[in-house]
Short mmCIF file of C-alpha atoms and ligand atoms in Angstrom, two decimals:
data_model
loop_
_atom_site.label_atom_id
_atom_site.label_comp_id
_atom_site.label_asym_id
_atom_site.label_seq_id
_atom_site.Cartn_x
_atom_site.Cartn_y
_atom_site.Cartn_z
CA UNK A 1 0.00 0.00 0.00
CA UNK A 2 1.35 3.28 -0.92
CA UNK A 3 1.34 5.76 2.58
CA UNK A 4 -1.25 7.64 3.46
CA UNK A 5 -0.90 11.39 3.01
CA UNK A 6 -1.01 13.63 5.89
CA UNK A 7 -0.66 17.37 4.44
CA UNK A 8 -0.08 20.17 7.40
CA UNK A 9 -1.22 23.00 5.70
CA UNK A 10 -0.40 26.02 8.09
CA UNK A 11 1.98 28.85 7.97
CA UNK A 12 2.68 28.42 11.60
CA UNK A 13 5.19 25.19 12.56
CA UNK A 14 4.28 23.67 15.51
CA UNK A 15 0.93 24.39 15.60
CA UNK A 16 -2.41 23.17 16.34
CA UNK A 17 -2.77 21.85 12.82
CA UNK A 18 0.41 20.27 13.16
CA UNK A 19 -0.62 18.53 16.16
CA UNK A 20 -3.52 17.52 15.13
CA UNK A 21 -2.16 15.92 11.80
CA UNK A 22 0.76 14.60 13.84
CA UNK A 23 -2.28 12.42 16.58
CA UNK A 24 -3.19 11.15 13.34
CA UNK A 25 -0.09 10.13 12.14
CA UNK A 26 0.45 8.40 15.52
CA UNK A 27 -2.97 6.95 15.22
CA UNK A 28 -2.24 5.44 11.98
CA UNK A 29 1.12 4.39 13.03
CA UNK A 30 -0.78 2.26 15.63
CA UNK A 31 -2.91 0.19 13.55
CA UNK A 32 -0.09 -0.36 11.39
CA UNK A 33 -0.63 1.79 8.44
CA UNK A 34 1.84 3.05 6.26
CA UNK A 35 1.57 7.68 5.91
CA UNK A 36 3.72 10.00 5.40
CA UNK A 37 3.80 13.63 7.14
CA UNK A 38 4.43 16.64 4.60
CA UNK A 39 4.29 19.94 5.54
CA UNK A 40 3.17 22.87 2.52
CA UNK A 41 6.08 24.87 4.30
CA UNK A 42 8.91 22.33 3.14
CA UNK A 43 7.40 22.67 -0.49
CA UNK A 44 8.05 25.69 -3.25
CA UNK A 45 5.00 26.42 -5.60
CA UNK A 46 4.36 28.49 -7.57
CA UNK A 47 1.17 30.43 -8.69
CA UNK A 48 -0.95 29.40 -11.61
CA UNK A 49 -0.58 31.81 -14.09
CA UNK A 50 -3.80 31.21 -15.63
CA UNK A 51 -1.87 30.67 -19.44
CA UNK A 52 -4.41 27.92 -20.42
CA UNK A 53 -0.85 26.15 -21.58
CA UNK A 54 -2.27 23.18 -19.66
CA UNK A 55 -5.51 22.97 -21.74
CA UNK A 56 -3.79 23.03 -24.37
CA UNK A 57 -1.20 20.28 -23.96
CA UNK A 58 -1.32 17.06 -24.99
CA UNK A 59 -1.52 15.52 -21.65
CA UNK A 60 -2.12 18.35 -20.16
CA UNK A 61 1.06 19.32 -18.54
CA UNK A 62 1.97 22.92 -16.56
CA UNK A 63 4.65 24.85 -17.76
CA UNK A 64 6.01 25.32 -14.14
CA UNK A 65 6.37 21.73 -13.93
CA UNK A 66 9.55 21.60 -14.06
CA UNK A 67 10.45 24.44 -11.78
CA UNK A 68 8.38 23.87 -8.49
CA UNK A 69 7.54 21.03 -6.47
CA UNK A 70 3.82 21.25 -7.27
CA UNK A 71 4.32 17.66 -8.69
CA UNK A 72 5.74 15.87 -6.07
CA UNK A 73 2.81 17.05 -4.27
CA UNK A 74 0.02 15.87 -6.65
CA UNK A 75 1.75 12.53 -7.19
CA UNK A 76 -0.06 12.02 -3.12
CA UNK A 77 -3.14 13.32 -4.38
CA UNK A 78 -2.95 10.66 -7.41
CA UNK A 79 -1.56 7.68 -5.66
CA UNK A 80 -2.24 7.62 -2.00
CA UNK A 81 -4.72 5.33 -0.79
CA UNK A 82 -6.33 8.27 1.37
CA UNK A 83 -5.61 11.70 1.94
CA UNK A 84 -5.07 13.85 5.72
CA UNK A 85 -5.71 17.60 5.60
CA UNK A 86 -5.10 19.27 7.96
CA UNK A 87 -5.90 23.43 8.26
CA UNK A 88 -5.93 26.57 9.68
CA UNK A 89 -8.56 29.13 8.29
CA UNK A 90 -7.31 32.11 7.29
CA UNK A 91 -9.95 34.96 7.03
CA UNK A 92 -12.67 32.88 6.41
CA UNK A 93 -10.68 30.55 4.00
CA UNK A 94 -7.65 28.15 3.22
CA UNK A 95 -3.80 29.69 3.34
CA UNK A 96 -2.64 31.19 0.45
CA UNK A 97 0.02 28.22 0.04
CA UNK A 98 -2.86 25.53 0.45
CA UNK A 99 -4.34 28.27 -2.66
CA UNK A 100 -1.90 28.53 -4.51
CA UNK A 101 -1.38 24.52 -4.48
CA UNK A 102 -5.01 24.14 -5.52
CA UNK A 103 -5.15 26.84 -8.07
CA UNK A 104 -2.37 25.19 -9.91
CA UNK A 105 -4.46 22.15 -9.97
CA UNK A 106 -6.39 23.58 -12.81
CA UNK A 107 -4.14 20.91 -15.15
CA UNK A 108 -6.12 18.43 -13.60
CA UNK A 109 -9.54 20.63 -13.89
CA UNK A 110 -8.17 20.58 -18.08
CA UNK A 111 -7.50 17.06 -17.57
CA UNK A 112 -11.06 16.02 -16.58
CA UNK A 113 -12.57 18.00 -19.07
CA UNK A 114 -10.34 16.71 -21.93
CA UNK A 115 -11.80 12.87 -20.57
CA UNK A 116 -8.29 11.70 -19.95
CA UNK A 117 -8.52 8.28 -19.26
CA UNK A 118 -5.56 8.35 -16.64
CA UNK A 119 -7.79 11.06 -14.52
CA UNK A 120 -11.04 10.14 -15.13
CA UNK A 121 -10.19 6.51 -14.07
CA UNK A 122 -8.46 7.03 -10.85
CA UNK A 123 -10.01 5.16 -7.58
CA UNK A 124 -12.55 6.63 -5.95
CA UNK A 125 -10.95 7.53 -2.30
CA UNK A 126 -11.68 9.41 0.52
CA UNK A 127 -10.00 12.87 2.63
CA UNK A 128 -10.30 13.02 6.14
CA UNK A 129 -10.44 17.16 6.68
CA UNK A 130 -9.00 18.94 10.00
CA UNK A 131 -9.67 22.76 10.21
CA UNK A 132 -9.13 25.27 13.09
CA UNK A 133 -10.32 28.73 13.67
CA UNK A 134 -9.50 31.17 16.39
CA UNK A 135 -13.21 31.79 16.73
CA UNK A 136 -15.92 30.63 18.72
CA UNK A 137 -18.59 31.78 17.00
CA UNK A 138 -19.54 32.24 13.18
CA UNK A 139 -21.83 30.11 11.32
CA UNK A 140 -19.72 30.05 7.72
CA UNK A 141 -16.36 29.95 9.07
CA UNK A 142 -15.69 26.70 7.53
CA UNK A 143 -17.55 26.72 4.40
CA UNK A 144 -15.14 28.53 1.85
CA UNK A 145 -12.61 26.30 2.36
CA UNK A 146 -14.69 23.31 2.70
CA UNK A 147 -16.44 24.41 -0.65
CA UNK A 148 -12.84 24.72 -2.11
CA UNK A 149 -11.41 21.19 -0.96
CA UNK A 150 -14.67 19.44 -2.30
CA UNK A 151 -13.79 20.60 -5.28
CA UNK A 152 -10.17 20.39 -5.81
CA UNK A 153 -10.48 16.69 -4.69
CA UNK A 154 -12.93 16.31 -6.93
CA UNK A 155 -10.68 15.69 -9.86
CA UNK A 156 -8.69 13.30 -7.95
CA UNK A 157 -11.93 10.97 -7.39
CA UNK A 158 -11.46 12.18 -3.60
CA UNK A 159 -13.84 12.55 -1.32
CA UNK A 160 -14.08 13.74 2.15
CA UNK A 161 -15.37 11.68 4.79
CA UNK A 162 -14.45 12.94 7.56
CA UNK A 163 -14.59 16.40 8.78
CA UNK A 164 -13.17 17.73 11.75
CA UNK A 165 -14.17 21.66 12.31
CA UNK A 166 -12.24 23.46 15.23
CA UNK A 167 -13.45 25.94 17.22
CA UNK A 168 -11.80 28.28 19.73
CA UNK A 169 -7.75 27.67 18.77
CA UNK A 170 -5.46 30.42 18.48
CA UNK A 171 -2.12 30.17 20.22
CA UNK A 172 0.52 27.36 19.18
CA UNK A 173 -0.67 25.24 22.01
CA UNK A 174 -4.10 25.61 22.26
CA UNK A 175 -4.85 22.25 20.40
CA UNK A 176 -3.24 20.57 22.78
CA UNK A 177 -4.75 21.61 25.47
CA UNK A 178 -8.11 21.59 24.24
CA UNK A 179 -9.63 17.72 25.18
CA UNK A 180 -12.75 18.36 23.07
CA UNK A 181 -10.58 19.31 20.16
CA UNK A 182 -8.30 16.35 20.74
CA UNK A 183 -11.14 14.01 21.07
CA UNK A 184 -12.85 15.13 17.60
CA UNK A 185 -9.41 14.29 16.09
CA UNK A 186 -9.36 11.10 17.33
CA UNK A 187 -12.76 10.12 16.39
CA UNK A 188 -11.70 11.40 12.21
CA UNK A 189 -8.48 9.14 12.80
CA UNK A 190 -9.97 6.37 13.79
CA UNK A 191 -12.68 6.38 10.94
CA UNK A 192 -9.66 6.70 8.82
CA UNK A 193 -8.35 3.84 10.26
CA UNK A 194 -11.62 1.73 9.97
CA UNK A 195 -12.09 3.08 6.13
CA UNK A 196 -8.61 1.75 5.08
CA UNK A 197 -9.14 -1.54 6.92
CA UNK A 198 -12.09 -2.46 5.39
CA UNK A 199 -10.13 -1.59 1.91
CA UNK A 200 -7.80 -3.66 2.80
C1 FMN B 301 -3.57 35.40 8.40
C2 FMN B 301 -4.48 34.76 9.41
C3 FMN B 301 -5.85 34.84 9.22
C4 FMN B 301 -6.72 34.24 10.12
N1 FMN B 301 -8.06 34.32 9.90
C5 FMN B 301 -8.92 33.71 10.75
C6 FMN B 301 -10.35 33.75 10.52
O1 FMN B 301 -10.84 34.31 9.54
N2 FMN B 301 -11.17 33.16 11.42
C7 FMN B 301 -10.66 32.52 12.54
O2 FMN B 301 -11.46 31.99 13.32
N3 FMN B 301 -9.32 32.44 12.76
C8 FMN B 301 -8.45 33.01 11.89
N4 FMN B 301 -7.08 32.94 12.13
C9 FMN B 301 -6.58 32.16 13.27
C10 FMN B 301 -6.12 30.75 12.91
O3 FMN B 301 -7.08 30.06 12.13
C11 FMN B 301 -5.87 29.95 14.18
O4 FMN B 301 -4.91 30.63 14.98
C12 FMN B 301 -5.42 28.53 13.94
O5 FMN B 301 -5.51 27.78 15.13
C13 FMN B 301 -3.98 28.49 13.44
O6 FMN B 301 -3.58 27.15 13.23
P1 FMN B 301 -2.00 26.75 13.34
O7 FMN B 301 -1.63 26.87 14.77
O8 FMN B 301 -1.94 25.38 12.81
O9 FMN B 301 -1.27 27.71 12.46
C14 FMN B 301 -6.20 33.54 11.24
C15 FMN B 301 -4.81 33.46 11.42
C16 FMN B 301 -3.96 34.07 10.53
C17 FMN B 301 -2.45 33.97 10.73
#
């Protein structure tokens, strides 16, 4: 089985989002499956630059290919058996590196829309989605970048299935010491852990 994906998406390292995608990792670790834990941070990417080149391309290929590490970071979203996201929200939204990652997904958008065979037959699999916010309160916190996810996954026959939305986290630590948070975390992990069990 190729490792499961865990993607720490903030800005900040050593975080809440990094703690909560590193109880995962442990959680996985325990049941004795294979992941990997890849920070955006250790990454360079570069923004779309909306050229179309991709559309246009035989196999729909991005000019910037070659001089990022976008790649390396699709080839999880295209072979792992499940993916780990895990988020902070930043005003109301994803990070602008967790952006600019997704924008320059459009190749696969192009992909999909040219019926290439390669995308358009990839396993159906599933996310398991970690978000934090600073605030307590606000009924659409979550849904921009939840909105965003569905669909960038979408081209990668990924689902979520799992979605872990927390509240109330602001300093470094605060995940940490938050049992409620912690507790939500461990529930996602251990679906994750059921879901790729019964896959086998
Ligand atoms: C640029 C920026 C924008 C933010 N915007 C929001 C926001 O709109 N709503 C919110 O509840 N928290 C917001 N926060 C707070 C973070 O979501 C929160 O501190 C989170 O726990 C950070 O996760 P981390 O420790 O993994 O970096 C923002 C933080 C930053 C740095």
């Amino acid at each position: 089985m190729n490792p499961v994906s865990v993607l720490c998406c903030s800005h900040r390292p050593g975080g809440n989002t990094e703690a909560a995608a590193r109880m995962v990792v442990r959680e996985l670790q325990q049941a004795g499956i294979p992941n990997e834990l890849l920070s955006l941070t250790d990454y360079e990417v570069q923004h779309c630059e909306a050229c179309n080149a991709c559309l246009a391309h035989p196999r729909c290929e991005c000019r910037l290919a070659a001089v990022d590490q976008a790649e390396m970071l699709f080839e999880r979203f295209l072979t792992a058996p499940a993916v780990v996201l895990a988020s902070p929200i930043y005003f109301y939204h994803l990070p602008s590196r967790f952006k600019t990652l997704i924008d320059r997904g459009q190749r696969f958008w192009a992909a999909h829309e040219k019926g290439d065979p390669a995308i358009l037959g990839l396993p159906p699999r599933s996310a398991y989605v970690i978000l934090a916010a600073a605030r307590t309160r606000g009924a659409a916190i979550f849904d921009g970048a939840l909105l965003t996810l569905k669909r960038f996954l979408f081209y990668f026959n990924i689902q979520p299935a799992a979605v872990a939305t927390l509240r109330g986290l602001d300093g470094p630590q605060d995940f940490e010491a938050d049992a409620a948070a912690r507790e939500e975390v461990r529930i996602l992990a251990g679906k994750a852990v059921q879901d790729l069990r019964v896959k086998g």
